[in-house]
PDB file of C-alpha atoms in Angstrom:
ATOM      1  CA  MET A   1      -8.860  -0.504 -11.117  1.00 47.00           C
ATOM      2  CA  SER A   2      -7.548   3.005 -11.680  1.00 49.00           C
ATOM      3  CA  ASP A   3      -9.343   5.557 -13.817  1.00 48.00           C
ATOM      4  CA  ASP A   4      -6.978   4.933 -16.746  1.00 49.00           C
ATOM      5  CA  ALA A   5      -7.732   1.220 -16.884  1.00 46.00           C
ATOM      6  CA  SER A   6     -11.429   1.409 -16.004  1.00 47.00           C
ATOM      7  CA  GLN A   7     -12.085   3.962 -18.775  1.00 50.00           C
ATOM      8  CA  ALA A   8     -10.087   2.083 -21.368  1.00 51.00           C
ATOM      9  CA  LYS A   9     -11.889  -0.440 -23.466  1.00 66.00           C
ATOM     10  CA  GLY A  10      -9.678  -3.457 -23.524  1.00 75.00           C
ATOM     11  CA  ASN A  11      -9.065  -6.945 -22.363  1.00 91.00           C
ATOM     12  CA  PHE A  12      -7.216  -6.498 -19.048  1.00 93.00           C
ATOM     13  CA  LYS A  13      -5.542  -9.335 -17.167  1.00 95.00           C
ATOM     14  CA  ARG A  14      -3.126  -9.439 -14.246  1.00 95.00           C
ATOM     15  CA  PHE A  15       0.323 -10.846 -14.947  1.00 95.00           C
ATOM     16  CA  ILE A  16       4.007  -9.912 -14.772  1.00 94.00           C
ATOM     17  CA  PRO A  17       4.856  -8.034 -17.969  1.00 92.00           C
ATOM     18  CA  GLU A  18       8.130  -8.749 -19.735  1.00 92.00           C
ATOM     19  CA  GLY A  19      10.956  -6.761 -18.172  1.00 92.00           C
ATOM     20  CA  ASP A  20       9.028  -6.194 -14.913  1.00 93.00           C
ATOM     21  CA  SER A  21       9.141  -7.971 -11.573  1.00 94.00           C
ATOM     22  CA  LEU A  22       5.627  -7.259 -10.281  1.00 93.00           C
ATOM     23  CA  GLU A  23       2.196  -8.376 -11.346  1.00 95.00           C
ATOM     24  CA  ARG A  24       0.372  -5.595 -13.208  1.00 95.00           C
ATOM     25  CA  LEU A  25      -2.986  -5.047 -14.873  1.00 94.00           C
ATOM     26  CA  VAL A  26      -2.190  -5.302 -18.601  1.00 94.00           C
ATOM     27  CA  CYS A  27      -4.359  -4.965 -21.703  1.00 93.00           C
ATOM     28  CA  VAL A  28      -3.657  -8.129 -23.670  1.00 90.00           C
ATOM     29  CA  ASP A  29      -4.960  -6.461 -26.862  1.00 91.00           C
ATOM     30  CA  CYS A  30      -2.713  -3.365 -26.933  1.00 92.00           C
ATOM     31  CA  GLY A  31      -0.083  -3.968 -24.212  1.00 91.00           C
ATOM     32  CA  PHE A  32      -1.074  -0.938 -22.065  1.00 93.00           C
ATOM     33  CA  ILE A  33       0.219  -1.438 -18.515  1.00 93.00           C
ATOM     34  CA  ASN A  34      -1.844   0.107 -15.731  1.00 92.00           C
ATOM     35  CA  TYR A  35       0.671   0.971 -13.033  1.00 91.00           C
ATOM     36  CA  GLU A  36      -1.049   1.131  -9.647  1.00 90.00           C
ATOM     37  CA  ASN A  37       1.069   3.461  -7.549  1.00 91.00           C
ATOM     38  CA  PRO A  38       0.757   4.870  -4.034  1.00 94.00           C
ATOM     39  CA  LYS A  39      -1.561   7.814  -3.454  1.00 96.00           C
ATOM     40  CA  ILE A  40      -0.138  11.089  -2.198  1.00 98.00           C
ATOM     41  CA  VAL A  41      -1.877  12.774   0.733  1.00 98.00           C
ATOM     42  CA  VAL A  42      -1.134  16.414   1.517  1.00 98.00           C
ATOM     43  CA  GLY A  43      -2.121  18.352   4.593  1.00 98.00           C
ATOM     44  CA  SER A  44      -1.021  20.811   7.208  1.00 98.00           C
ATOM     45  CA  VAL A  45      -0.657  21.541  10.878  1.00 98.00           C
ATOM     46  CA  VAL A  46      -2.205  25.009  10.913  1.00 98.00           C
ATOM     47  CA  HIS A  47      -1.259  26.983  14.007  1.00 98.00           C
ATOM     48  CA  GLU A  48      -2.589  30.283  15.262  1.00 96.00           C
ATOM     49  CA  GLY A  49      -2.052  31.888  18.657  1.00 94.00           C
ATOM     50  CA  GLY A  50      -0.529  28.750  20.163  1.00 95.00           C
ATOM     51  CA  LYS A  51      -3.425  26.555  19.005  1.00 98.00           C
ATOM     52  CA  ILE A  52      -3.820  23.942  16.270  1.00 98.00           C
ATOM     53  CA  LEU A  53      -6.620  23.682  13.690  1.00 98.00           C
ATOM     54  CA  LEU A  54      -8.485  20.373  13.856  1.00 98.00           C
ATOM     55  CA  CYS A  55     -11.464  19.154  11.831  1.00 98.00           C
ATOM     56  CA  ARG A  56     -14.052  16.619  13.056  1.00 98.00           C
ATOM     57  CA  ARG A  57     -14.603  14.263  10.108  1.00 98.00           C
ATOM     58  CA  ALA A  58     -18.089  14.185   8.583  1.00 97.00           C
ATOM     59  CA  ILE A  59     -17.121  11.304   6.289  1.00 96.00           C
ATOM     60  CA  ASN A  60     -15.636   7.841   6.566  1.00 95.00           C
ATOM     61  CA  PRO A  61     -13.127   6.558   7.283  1.00 93.00           C
ATOM     62  CA  ARG A  62     -13.103   7.500  10.976  1.00 95.00           C
ATOM     63  CA  LYS A  63     -16.227   9.691  10.814  1.00 96.00           C
ATOM     64  CA  GLY A  64     -16.621  11.737  14.006  1.00 97.00           C
ATOM     65  CA  PHE A  65     -12.903  11.697  14.830  1.00 98.00           C
ATOM     66  CA  TRP A  66     -10.598  14.725  14.704  1.00 98.00           C
ATOM     67  CA  THR A  67      -7.953  15.197  12.043  1.00 98.00           C
ATOM     68  CA  LEU A  68      -5.737  17.774  10.421  1.00 98.00           C
ATOM     69  CA  PRO A  69      -6.968  19.322   7.172  1.00 98.00           C
ATOM     70  CA  ALA A  70      -5.567  16.857   4.643  1.00 98.00           C
ATOM     71  CA  GLY A  71      -6.520  14.734   1.684  1.00 97.00           C
ATOM     72  CA  PHE A  72      -5.501  13.302  -1.656  1.00 98.00           C
ATOM     73  CA  MET A  73      -3.679  15.448  -4.182  1.00 97.00           C
ATOM     74  CA  GLU A  74      -5.496  16.307  -7.378  1.00 97.00           C
ATOM     75  CA  GLN A  75      -4.067  16.127 -10.870  1.00 96.00           C
ATOM     76  CA  HIS A  76      -1.864  19.041 -11.958  1.00 97.00           C
ATOM     77  CA  GLU A  77      -1.405  20.672  -8.541  1.00 98.00           C
ATOM     78  CA  THR A  78       1.712  21.081  -6.437  1.00 98.00           C
ATOM     79  CA  THR A  79       1.894  19.562  -2.980  1.00 98.00           C
ATOM     80  CA  THR A  80       1.590  22.997  -1.362  1.00 98.00           C
ATOM     81  CA  GLU A  81      -1.386  23.902  -3.570  1.00 98.00           C
ATOM     82  CA  GLY A  82      -3.013  20.635  -2.507  1.00 98.00           C
ATOM     83  CA  ALA A  83      -2.432  21.303   1.191  1.00 98.00           C
ATOM     84  CA  MET A  84      -3.885  24.804   0.841  1.00 98.00           C
ATOM     85  CA  ARG A  85      -6.896  23.453  -1.103  1.00 98.00           C
ATOM     86  CA  GLU A  86      -7.573  20.807   1.544  1.00 98.00           C
ATOM     87  CA  ALA A  87      -7.532  23.427   4.336  1.00 98.00           C
ATOM     88  CA  LEU A  88      -9.982  25.520   2.326  1.00 98.00           C
ATOM     89  CA  GLU A  89     -12.252  22.555   1.547  1.00 98.00           C
ATOM     90  CA  GLU A  90     -12.318  21.130   5.060  1.00 98.00           C
ATOM     91  CA  ALA A  91     -12.183  24.266   7.214  1.00 98.00           C
ATOM     92  CA  THR A  92     -12.707  27.192   4.792  1.00 98.00           C
ATOM     93  CA  ALA A  93      -9.229  28.208   5.985  1.00 98.00           C
ATOM     94  CA  LYS A  94      -6.996  30.284   3.763  1.00 98.00           C
ATOM     95  CA  ILE A  95      -3.510  29.287   4.850  1.00 98.00           C
ATOM     96  CA  GLU A  96       0.084  30.170   4.160  1.00 98.00           C
ATOM     97  CA  ILE A  97       2.558  27.291   4.040  1.00 98.00           C
ATOM     98  CA  GLU A  98       5.682  27.792   6.151  1.00 98.00           C
ATOM     99  CA  ALA A  99       7.682  24.588   5.702  1.00 98.00           C
ATOM    100  CA  LEU A 100       7.487  20.864   5.086  1.00 98.00           C
ATOM    101  CA  LEU A 101       7.008  19.305   8.514  1.00 98.00           C
ATOM    102  CA  ALA A 102       7.036  15.585   7.686  1.00 98.00           C
ATOM    103  CA  VAL A 103       6.883  12.849   5.064  1.00 98.00           C
ATOM    104  CA  TYR A 104       5.118   9.708   6.293  1.00 98.00           C
ATOM    105  CA  SER A 105       4.888   6.300   4.611  1.00 97.00           C
ATOM    106  CA  ILE A 106       1.700   4.322   5.237  1.00 96.00           C
ATOM    107  CA  PRO A 107       2.281   1.046   3.342  1.00 95.00           C
ATOM    108  CA  ARG A 108      -0.958  -0.678   4.426  1.00 92.00           C
ATOM    109  CA  LEU A 109      -2.865   2.050   2.555  1.00 93.00           C
ATOM    110  CA  SER A 110      -0.227   2.601  -0.165  1.00 95.00           C
ATOM    111  CA  GLN A 111       0.017   6.252   0.862  1.00 96.00           C
ATOM    112  CA  VAL A 112       2.767   8.812   1.124  1.00 98.00           C
ATOM    113  CA  GLN A 113       1.734  11.757   3.295  1.00 98.00           C
ATOM    114  CA  LEU A 114       3.344  15.193   3.069  1.00 98.00           C
ATOM    115  CA  ILE A 115       2.399  17.349   6.038  1.00 98.00           C
ATOM    116  CA  TYR A 116       3.262  21.041   6.114  1.00 98.00           C
ATOM    117  CA  ARG A 117       3.470  23.594   8.892  1.00 98.00           C
ATOM    118  CA  ALA A 118       1.187  26.542   8.107  1.00 98.00           C
ATOM    119  CA  HIS A 119      -0.667  29.493   9.586  1.00 98.00           C
ATOM    120  CA  LEU A 120      -3.834  31.354   8.632  1.00 98.00           C
ATOM    121  CA  ALA A 121      -3.329  33.832   5.806  1.00 98.00           C
ATOM    122  CA  THR A 122      -6.665  35.490   6.585  1.00 97.00           C
ATOM    123  CA  PRO A 123      -8.849  35.138   9.694  1.00 96.00           C
ATOM    124  CA  GLY A 124     -11.810  32.800   9.815  1.00 96.00           C
ATOM    125  CA  ILE A 125     -12.641  29.109   9.723  1.00 98.00           C
ATOM    126  CA  ALA A 126     -15.877  27.157   9.313  1.00 98.00           C
ATOM    127  CA  PRO A 127     -16.719  23.522   8.580  1.00 98.00           C
ATOM    128  CA  GLY A 128     -16.527  22.508   4.934  1.00 97.00           C
ATOM    129  CA  PRO A 129     -18.595  19.650   3.482  1.00 95.00           C
ATOM    130  CA  GLU A 130     -16.228  16.963   4.833  1.00 95.00           C
ATOM    131  CA  SER A 131     -16.167  18.349   8.404  1.00 98.00           C
ATOM    132  CA  GLU A 132     -18.805  18.254  11.145  1.00 98.00           C
ATOM    133  CA  GLU A 133     -16.993  21.000  13.045  1.00 98.00           C
ATOM    134  CA  VAL A 134     -13.642  22.750  13.136  1.00 98.00           C
ATOM    135  CA  GLY A 135     -11.720  24.596  15.795  1.00 98.00           C
ATOM    136  CA  PHE A 136      -8.398  25.708  17.169  1.00 98.00           C
ATOM    137  CA  PHE A 137      -7.180  23.740  20.183  1.00 98.00           C
ATOM    138  CA  SER A 138      -4.241  24.024  22.556  1.00 97.00           C
ATOM    139  CA  PHE A 139      -2.230  20.841  23.043  1.00 96.00           C
ATOM    140  CA  ASP A 140      -3.881  20.368  26.451  1.00 96.00           C
ATOM    141  CA  GLU A 141      -7.356  20.575  24.872  1.00 97.00           C
ATOM    142  CA  ILE A 142      -6.729  17.903  22.209  1.00 97.00           C
ATOM    143  CA  ALA A 143      -8.469  14.631  23.050  1.00 94.00           C
ATOM    144  CA  ARG A 144      -5.782  12.187  21.911  1.00 93.00           C
ATOM    145  CA  LYS A 145      -8.163   9.204  21.839  1.00 94.00           C
ATOM    146  CA  GLU A 146     -10.434  11.105  19.448  1.00 97.00           C
ATOM    147  CA  LEU A 147      -7.758  11.670  16.804  1.00 97.00           C
ATOM    148  CA  ALA A 148      -8.551   9.863  13.559  1.00 96.00           C
ATOM    149  CA  PHE A 149      -5.221   8.485  12.386  1.00 96.00           C
ATOM    150  CA  PRO A 150      -1.742   7.603  13.697  1.00 96.00           C
ATOM    151  CA  SER A 151      -0.169  10.173  11.372  1.00 97.00           C
ATOM    152  CA  VAL A 152      -2.219  12.936  13.051  1.00 97.00           C
ATOM    153  CA  HIS A 153      -0.609  11.953  16.377  1.00 96.00           C
ATOM    154  CA  TRP A 154       2.827  11.958  14.774  1.00 97.00           C
ATOM    155  CA  ALA A 155       2.351  15.327  13.047  1.00 98.00           C
ATOM    156  CA  LEU A 156       1.144  16.982  16.244  1.00 98.00           C
ATOM    157  CA  GLY A 157       4.143  15.632  18.149  1.00 97.00           C
ATOM    158  CA  HIS A 158       6.540  16.632  15.412  1.00 98.00           C
ATOM    159  CA  PHE A 159       5.014  20.114  15.193  1.00 98.00           C
ATOM    160  CA  ARG A 160       5.327  20.535  18.940  1.00 97.00           C
ATOM    161  CA  ALA A 161       9.009  19.544  18.788  1.00 97.00           C
ATOM    162  CA  VAL A 162       9.826  22.353  16.333  1.00 97.00           C
ATOM    163  CA  ALA A 163       7.073  24.904  17.013  1.00 95.00           C
ATOM    164  CA  ASP A 164       9.549  27.629  17.955  1.00 92.00           C
ATOM    165  CA  GLN A 165      12.119  26.817  15.239  1.00 95.00           C
ATOM    166  CA  ALA A 166      12.213  28.591  11.885  1.00 92.00           C
ATOM    167  CA  HIS A 167      14.267  25.862  10.181  1.00 95.00           C
ATOM    168  CA  PHE A 168      14.267  22.106  10.732  1.00 97.00           C
ATOM    169  CA  PRO A 169      14.643  18.955   8.652  1.00 97.00           C
ATOM    170  CA  PRO A 170      11.382  17.167   7.802  1.00 98.00           C
ATOM    171  CA  PHE A 171      10.376  14.320  10.084  1.00 98.00           C
ATOM    172  CA  ALA A 172       9.473  10.773   9.033  1.00 97.00           C
ATOM    173  CA  ASN A 173       7.532   7.931  10.634  1.00 96.00           C
ATOM    174  CA  PRO A 174       8.478   7.340  14.258  1.00 94.00           C
ATOM    175  CA  PRO A 175      10.770   4.291  14.603  1.00 93.00           C
ATOM    176  CA  GLY A 176       8.837   1.059  14.108  1.00 90.00           C
ATOM    177  CA  GLU A 177       5.594   2.836  13.121  1.00 92.00           C
ATOM    178  CA  LEU A 178       3.930   2.163   9.783  1.00 88.00           C
ATOM    179  CA  GLY A 179       0.559   3.775  10.450  1.00 86.00           C
ATOM    180  CA  ASP A 180      -1.272   0.637  11.476  1.00 83.00           C
ATOM    181  CA  LEU A 181      -4.330   1.228  13.625  1.00 72.00           C
ATOM    182  CA  LYS A 182      -3.985  -0.506  16.944  1.00 66.00           C
ATOM    183  CA  PRO A 183      -6.783  -2.827  18.158  1.00 46.00           C
ATOM    184  CA  GLU A 184      -8.154  -0.212  20.578  1.00 47.00           C
ATOM    185  CA  GLY A 185      -8.333   2.377  17.787  1.00 45.00           C
ATOM    186  CA  LEU A 186      -5.046   4.201  18.177  1.00 45.00           C
TER     187      LEU A 186
END
């Protein structure tokens, strides 16, 4: 149940409200409909000197695996503010957003991910509370089997495809990919 519904004091039941086509959580006392919508994840491919910032996750899911600095948006922030906050929280990195790199749809998790291309605004990185370690890695140094999520693979590939371009259209999921983890991990 979302925060709105769990904090409300009411008699909630799941059914299809009049005029709707999907089952919703509805308060039968007052008619409040709790719309459960996808979560928005924001993050960035931070590059510096031909290397990419990666964070080793200190939390689940995929604890111990490497990821880009990214996470859920907070209320009342823009997508770029969220991406900058996540880089600061996970890698103490102050970044400058350059462009939207990609928009990914992950239906199994009900997520939309907006990944930006960015660079450090000021020098210095260190692990934040959600990271065991952080570092800058060349593409040859990145252990592909240790990347946490399919979208990290996609973003790295998409970044590499446009690394030397100032302008490019945002990417989307690779054809046929919906972000499902494969049986062997990725």
